[in-house]
Coordinates of C-alpha atoms in Angstrom, one line a residue:
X497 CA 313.2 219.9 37.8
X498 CA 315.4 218.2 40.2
X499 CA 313.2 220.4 42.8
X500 CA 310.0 219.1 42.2
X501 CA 312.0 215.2 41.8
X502 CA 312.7 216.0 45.8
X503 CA 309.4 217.1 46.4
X504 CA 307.7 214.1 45.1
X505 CA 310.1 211.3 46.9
X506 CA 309.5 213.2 49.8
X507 CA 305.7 213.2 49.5
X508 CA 306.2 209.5 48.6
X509 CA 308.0 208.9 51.7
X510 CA 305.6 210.6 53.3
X511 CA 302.8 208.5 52.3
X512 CA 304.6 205.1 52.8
X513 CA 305.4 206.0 56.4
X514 CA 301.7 207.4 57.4
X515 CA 299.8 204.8 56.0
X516 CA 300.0 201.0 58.0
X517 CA 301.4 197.8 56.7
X518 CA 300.1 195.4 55.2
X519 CA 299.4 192.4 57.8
X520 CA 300.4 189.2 56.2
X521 CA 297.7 186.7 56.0
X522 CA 296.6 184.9 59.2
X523 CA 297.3 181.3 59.9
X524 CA 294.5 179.0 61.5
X525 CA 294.5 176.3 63.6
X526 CA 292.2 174.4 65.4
X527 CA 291.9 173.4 69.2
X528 CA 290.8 169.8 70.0
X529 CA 287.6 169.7 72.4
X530 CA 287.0 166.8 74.3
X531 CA 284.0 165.0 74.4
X532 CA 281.4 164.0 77.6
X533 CA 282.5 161.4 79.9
X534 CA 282.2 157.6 78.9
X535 CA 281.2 154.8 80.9
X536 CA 284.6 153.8 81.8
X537 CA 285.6 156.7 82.4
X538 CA 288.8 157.0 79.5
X539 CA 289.2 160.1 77.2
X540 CA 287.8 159.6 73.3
X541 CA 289.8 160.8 70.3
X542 CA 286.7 160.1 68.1
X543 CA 284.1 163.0 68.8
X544 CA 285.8 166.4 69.2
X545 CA 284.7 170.2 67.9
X546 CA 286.9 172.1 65.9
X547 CA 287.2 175.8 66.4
X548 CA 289.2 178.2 63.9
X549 CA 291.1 180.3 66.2
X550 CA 294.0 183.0 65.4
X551 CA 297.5 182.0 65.7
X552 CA 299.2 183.5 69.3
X553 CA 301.5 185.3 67.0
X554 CA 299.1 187.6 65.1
X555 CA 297.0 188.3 68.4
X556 CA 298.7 191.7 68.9
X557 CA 298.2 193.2 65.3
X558 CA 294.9 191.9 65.0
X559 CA 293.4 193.8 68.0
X560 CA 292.7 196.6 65.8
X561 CA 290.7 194.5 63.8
X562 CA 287.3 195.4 65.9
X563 CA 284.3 193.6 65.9
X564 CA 285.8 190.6 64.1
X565 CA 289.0 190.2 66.4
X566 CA 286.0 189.9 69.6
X567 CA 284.0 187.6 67.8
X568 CA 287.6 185.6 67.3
X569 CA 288.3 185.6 71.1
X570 CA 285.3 184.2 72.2
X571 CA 285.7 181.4 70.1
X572 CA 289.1 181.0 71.3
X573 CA 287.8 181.4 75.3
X574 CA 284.8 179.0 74.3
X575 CA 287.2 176.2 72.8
X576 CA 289.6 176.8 75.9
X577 CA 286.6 176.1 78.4
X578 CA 285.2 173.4 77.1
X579 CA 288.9 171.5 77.0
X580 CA 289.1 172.8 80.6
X581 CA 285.9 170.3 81.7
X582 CA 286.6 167.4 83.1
X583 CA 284.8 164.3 82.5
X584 CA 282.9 163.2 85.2
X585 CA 283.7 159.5 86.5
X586 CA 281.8 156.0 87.5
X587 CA 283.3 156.7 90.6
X588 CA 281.7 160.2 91.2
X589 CA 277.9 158.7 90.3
X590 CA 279.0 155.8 92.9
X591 CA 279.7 158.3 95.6
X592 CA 276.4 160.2 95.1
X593 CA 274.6 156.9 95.0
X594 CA 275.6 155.9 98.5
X595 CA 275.0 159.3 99.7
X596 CA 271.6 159.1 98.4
X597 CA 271.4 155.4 99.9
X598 CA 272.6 156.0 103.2
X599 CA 270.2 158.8 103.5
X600 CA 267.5 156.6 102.5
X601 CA 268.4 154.3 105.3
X602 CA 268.8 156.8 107.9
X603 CA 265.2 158.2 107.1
X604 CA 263.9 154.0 107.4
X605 CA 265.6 153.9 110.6
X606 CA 264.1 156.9 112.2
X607 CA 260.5 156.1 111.1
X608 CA 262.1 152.6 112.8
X609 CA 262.6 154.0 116.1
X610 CA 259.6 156.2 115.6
X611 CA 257.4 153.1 115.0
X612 CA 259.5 151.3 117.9
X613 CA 258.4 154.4 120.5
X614 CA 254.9 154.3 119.7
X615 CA 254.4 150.5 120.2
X616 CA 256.2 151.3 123.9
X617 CA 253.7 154.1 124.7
X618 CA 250.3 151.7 123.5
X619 CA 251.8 149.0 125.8
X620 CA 252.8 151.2 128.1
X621 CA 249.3 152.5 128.3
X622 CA 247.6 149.0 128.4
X623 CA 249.8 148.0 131.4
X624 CA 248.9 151.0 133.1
X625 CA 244.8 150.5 132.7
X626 CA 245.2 147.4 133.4
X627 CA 246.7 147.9 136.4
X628 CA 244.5 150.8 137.1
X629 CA 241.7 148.8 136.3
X630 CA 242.6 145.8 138.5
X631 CA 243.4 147.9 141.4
X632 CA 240.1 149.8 141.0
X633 CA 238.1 146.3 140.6
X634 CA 239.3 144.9 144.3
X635 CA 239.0 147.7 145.8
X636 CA 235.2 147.7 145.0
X637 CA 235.2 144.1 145.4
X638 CA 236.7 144.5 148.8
X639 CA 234.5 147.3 149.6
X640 CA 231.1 145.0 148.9
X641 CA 232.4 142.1 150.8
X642 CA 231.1 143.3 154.4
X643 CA 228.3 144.4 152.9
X644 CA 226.0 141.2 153.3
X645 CA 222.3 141.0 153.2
X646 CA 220.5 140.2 156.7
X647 CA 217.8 137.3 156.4
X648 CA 215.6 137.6 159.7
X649 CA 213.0 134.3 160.2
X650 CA 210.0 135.8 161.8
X651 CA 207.4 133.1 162.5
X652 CA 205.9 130.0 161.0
X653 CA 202.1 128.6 161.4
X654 CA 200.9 125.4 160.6
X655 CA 197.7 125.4 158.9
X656 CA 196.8 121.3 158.5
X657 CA 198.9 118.4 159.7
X658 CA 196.9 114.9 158.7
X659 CA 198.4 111.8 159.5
X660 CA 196.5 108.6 158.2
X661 CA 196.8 105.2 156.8
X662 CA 198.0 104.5 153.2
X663 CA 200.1 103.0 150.8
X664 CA 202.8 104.2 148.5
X665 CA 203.4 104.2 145.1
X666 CA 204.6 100.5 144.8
X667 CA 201.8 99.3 147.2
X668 CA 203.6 99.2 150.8
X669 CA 201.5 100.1 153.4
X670 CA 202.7 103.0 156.0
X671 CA 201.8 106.0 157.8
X672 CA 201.2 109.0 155.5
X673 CA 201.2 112.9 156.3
X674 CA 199.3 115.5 154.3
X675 CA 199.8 119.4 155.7
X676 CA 200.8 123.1 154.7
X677 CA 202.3 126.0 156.5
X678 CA 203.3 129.2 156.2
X679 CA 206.3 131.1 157.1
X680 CA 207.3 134.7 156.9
X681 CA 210.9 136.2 156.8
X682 CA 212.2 139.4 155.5
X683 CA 215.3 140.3 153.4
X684 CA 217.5 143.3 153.8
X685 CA 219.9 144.6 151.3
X686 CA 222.7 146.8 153.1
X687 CA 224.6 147.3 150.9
X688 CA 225.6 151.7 150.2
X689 CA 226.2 151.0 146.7
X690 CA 225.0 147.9 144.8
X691 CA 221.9 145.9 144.5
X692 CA 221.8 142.5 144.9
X693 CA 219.8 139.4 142.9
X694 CA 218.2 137.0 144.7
X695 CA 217.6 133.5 144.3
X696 CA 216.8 130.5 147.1
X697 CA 216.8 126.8 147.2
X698 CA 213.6 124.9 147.8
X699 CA 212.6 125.3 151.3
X700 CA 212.5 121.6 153.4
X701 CA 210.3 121.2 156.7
X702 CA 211.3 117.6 157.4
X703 CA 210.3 115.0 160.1
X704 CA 212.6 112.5 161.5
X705 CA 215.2 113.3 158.3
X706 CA 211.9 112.8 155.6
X707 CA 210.8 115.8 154.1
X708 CA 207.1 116.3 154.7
X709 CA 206.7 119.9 152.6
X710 CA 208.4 121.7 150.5
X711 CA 208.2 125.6 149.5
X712 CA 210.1 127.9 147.4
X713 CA 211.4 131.5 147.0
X714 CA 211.1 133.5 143.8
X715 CA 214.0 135.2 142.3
X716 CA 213.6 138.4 143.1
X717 CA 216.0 141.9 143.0
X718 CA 216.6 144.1 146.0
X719 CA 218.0 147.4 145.6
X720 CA 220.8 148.9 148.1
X721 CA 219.7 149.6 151.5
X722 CA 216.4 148.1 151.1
X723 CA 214.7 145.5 152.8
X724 CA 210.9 143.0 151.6
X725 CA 208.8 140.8 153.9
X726 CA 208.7 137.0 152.2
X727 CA 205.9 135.1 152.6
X728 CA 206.8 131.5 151.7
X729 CA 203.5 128.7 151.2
X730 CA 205.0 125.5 152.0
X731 CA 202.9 122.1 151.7
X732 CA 203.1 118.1 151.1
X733 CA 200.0 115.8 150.4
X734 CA 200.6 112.3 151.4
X735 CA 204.1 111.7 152.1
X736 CA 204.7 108.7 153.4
X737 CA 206.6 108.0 156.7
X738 CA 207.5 104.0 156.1
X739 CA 209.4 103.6 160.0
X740 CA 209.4 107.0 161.1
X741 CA 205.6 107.0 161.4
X742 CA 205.8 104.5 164.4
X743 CA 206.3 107.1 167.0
X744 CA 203.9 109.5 165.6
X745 CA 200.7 109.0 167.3
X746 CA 197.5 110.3 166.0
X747 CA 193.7 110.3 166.4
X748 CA 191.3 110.8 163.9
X749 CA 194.0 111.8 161.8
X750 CA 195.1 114.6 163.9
X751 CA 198.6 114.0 166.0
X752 CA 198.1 113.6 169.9
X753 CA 201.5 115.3 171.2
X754 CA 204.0 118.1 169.7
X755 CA 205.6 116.7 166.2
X756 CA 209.5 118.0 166.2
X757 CA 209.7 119.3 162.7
X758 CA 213.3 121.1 161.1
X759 CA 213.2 123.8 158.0
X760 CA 216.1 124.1 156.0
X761 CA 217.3 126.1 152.7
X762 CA 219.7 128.5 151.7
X763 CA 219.2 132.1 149.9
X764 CA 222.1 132.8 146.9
X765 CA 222.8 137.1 147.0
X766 CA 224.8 138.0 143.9
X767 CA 225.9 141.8 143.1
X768 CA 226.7 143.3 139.9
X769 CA 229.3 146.3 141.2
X770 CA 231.2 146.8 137.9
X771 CA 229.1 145.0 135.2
X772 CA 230.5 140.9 135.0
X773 CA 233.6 141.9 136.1
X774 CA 233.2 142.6 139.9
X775 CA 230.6 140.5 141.1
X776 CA 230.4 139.4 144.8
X777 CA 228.3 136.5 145.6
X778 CA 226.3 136.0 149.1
X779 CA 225.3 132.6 150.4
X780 CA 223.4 132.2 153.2
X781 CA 222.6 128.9 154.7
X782 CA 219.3 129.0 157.4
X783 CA 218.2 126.0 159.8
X784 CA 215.5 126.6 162.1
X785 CA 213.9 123.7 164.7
X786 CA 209.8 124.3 165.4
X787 CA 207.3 122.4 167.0
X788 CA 204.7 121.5 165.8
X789 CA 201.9 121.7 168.3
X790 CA 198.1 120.8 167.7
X791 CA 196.6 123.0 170.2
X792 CA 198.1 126.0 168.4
X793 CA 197.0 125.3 165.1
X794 CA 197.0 128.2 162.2
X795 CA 198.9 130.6 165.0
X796 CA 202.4 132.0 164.1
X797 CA 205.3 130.4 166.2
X798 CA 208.2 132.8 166.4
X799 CA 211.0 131.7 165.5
X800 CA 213.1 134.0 167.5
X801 CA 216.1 132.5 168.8
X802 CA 215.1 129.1 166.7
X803 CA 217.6 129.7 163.8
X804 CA 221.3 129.2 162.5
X805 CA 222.6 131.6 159.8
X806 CA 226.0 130.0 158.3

């Protein structure tokens, strides 16, 4: 008996030391998390999670828990990271705000300069064709100045020249002349380049300063290097004389001795080189002295070497 008394405390012994202690109950506690920043940028005590978590102490024995111990340290790494966070401030949205601003104003001032580049390249360019332009138009305006039409007075013929008595048109009695005559010219254009338009004042064959006939040109064009034979009809049908008729004698009606008789006019030339712009203008002013004599009625007189061209 006091054998098998052995055995068993031994056996109890045994047991007590193989199988594990009983773990006292665990504790819990709970960590404070913070909440999200606030406008002014202070901590709140009002809004905070709560998460059970194993005391420190018991951490060691109740690793051999398994599954449940993991699912405990999570919680405990979760509550720790969100009291790490810190709460973002006014002044930290501030600081991003002028970021954002200042890029905002250094993208308005390069579209600025880019703006300010442009507008110096378009006036750049107007200056230049301008200039280019304006050099270009005197030159060709230079150029078309030496080029001046040629008038050449060929000959002149006096087909009637009446002289008899009359009155005016208020009744005053005077000498009165009737006549025509034709006169021939030609008009050269020699200019390379340009064509010209051409236009004339009347024609005046006058007597002793009183015009006697009259005639006129038609406006007409002449291409470059070109050149047209005018044919002018000039006439005046009872003109009357008043003094200068003293000294014309006649018979019959026809004069008795050479009448001295002066034409006068002036042809207008204007060129058209570059549209409006360039547009050179040609006067030319021709005075010619003839004789008028009755024994050479209706035959040309040359008027050669019986001109002025100013």
């Amino acid at each position: 008996m006091p054998g098998d008394l052995a055995k068993t405390d031994s056996e109890a012994s045994s047991l007590s030391q193989s199988s594990p202690p009983r773990s006292p109950r665990r504790q819990m506690y709970y960590v404070q998390s913070p909440s999200r920043d606030s406008h002014d940028g202070e901590k709140t005590t009002n809004s905070f999670n709560s998460t059970p978590v194993l005391s420190p102490t018991h951490s060691h024995s109740n690793s051999s828990l398994g599954p449940h111990s993991s699912r405990e340290s999570s919680s405990t790494r979760l509550s720790k990271h969100h009291g790490s966070r810190k709460p973002r401030t006014n002044k930290q949205s501030w600081k991003e705000f002028d970021a954002i601003e200042e890029e905002a104003l250094l993208d308005g001032e390069a579209a600025h300069h880019a703006l300010h580049r442009l507008r110096c390249y378009f006036l750049s360019f107007l200056v230049g064709f301008f200039v280019l332009f304006t050099t270009f138009s005197l030159i060709l305006w230079g150029a078309s100045r030496p080029q001046k039409p040629k008038i050449t007075m060929k000959s002149i013929s006096f087909n009637e020249f009446v002289v008899q008595a009359g009155a005016d048109f208020s009744g005053v009695s005077t000498e009165m002349v009737s006549m025509n005559c034709t006169v021939k010219l030609t008009y050269r254009n020699t200019a390379t380049f340009f064509g010209v338009h051409v236009t004339s004042t009347p024609l005046h064959l006058s007597y002793s300063q009183l015009t006697v006939a009259t005639g006129s040109i038609h406006k007409f064009y002449q291409s470059r290097k070109s050149q047209r034979a005018l044919i002018v009809m000039m006439e005046g049908s009872h003109i009357p004389l008043y003094g200068g008729g003293a000294s014309l004698a006649s018979l019959n009606g026809a004069p008795t001795q050479p009448v001295p008789l002066t034409l006068d006019f002036m042809v207008r030339s204007r060129a058209y080189v570059l549209g409006k712009l360039v547009k050179p203008k040609f006067y030319k002013r021709i005075q010619c002295w003839v004789t008028m004599d009755p024994k050479k009625m209706s035959k040309a007189i040359s008027l050669k070497n019986k001109c002025s061209y100013s």
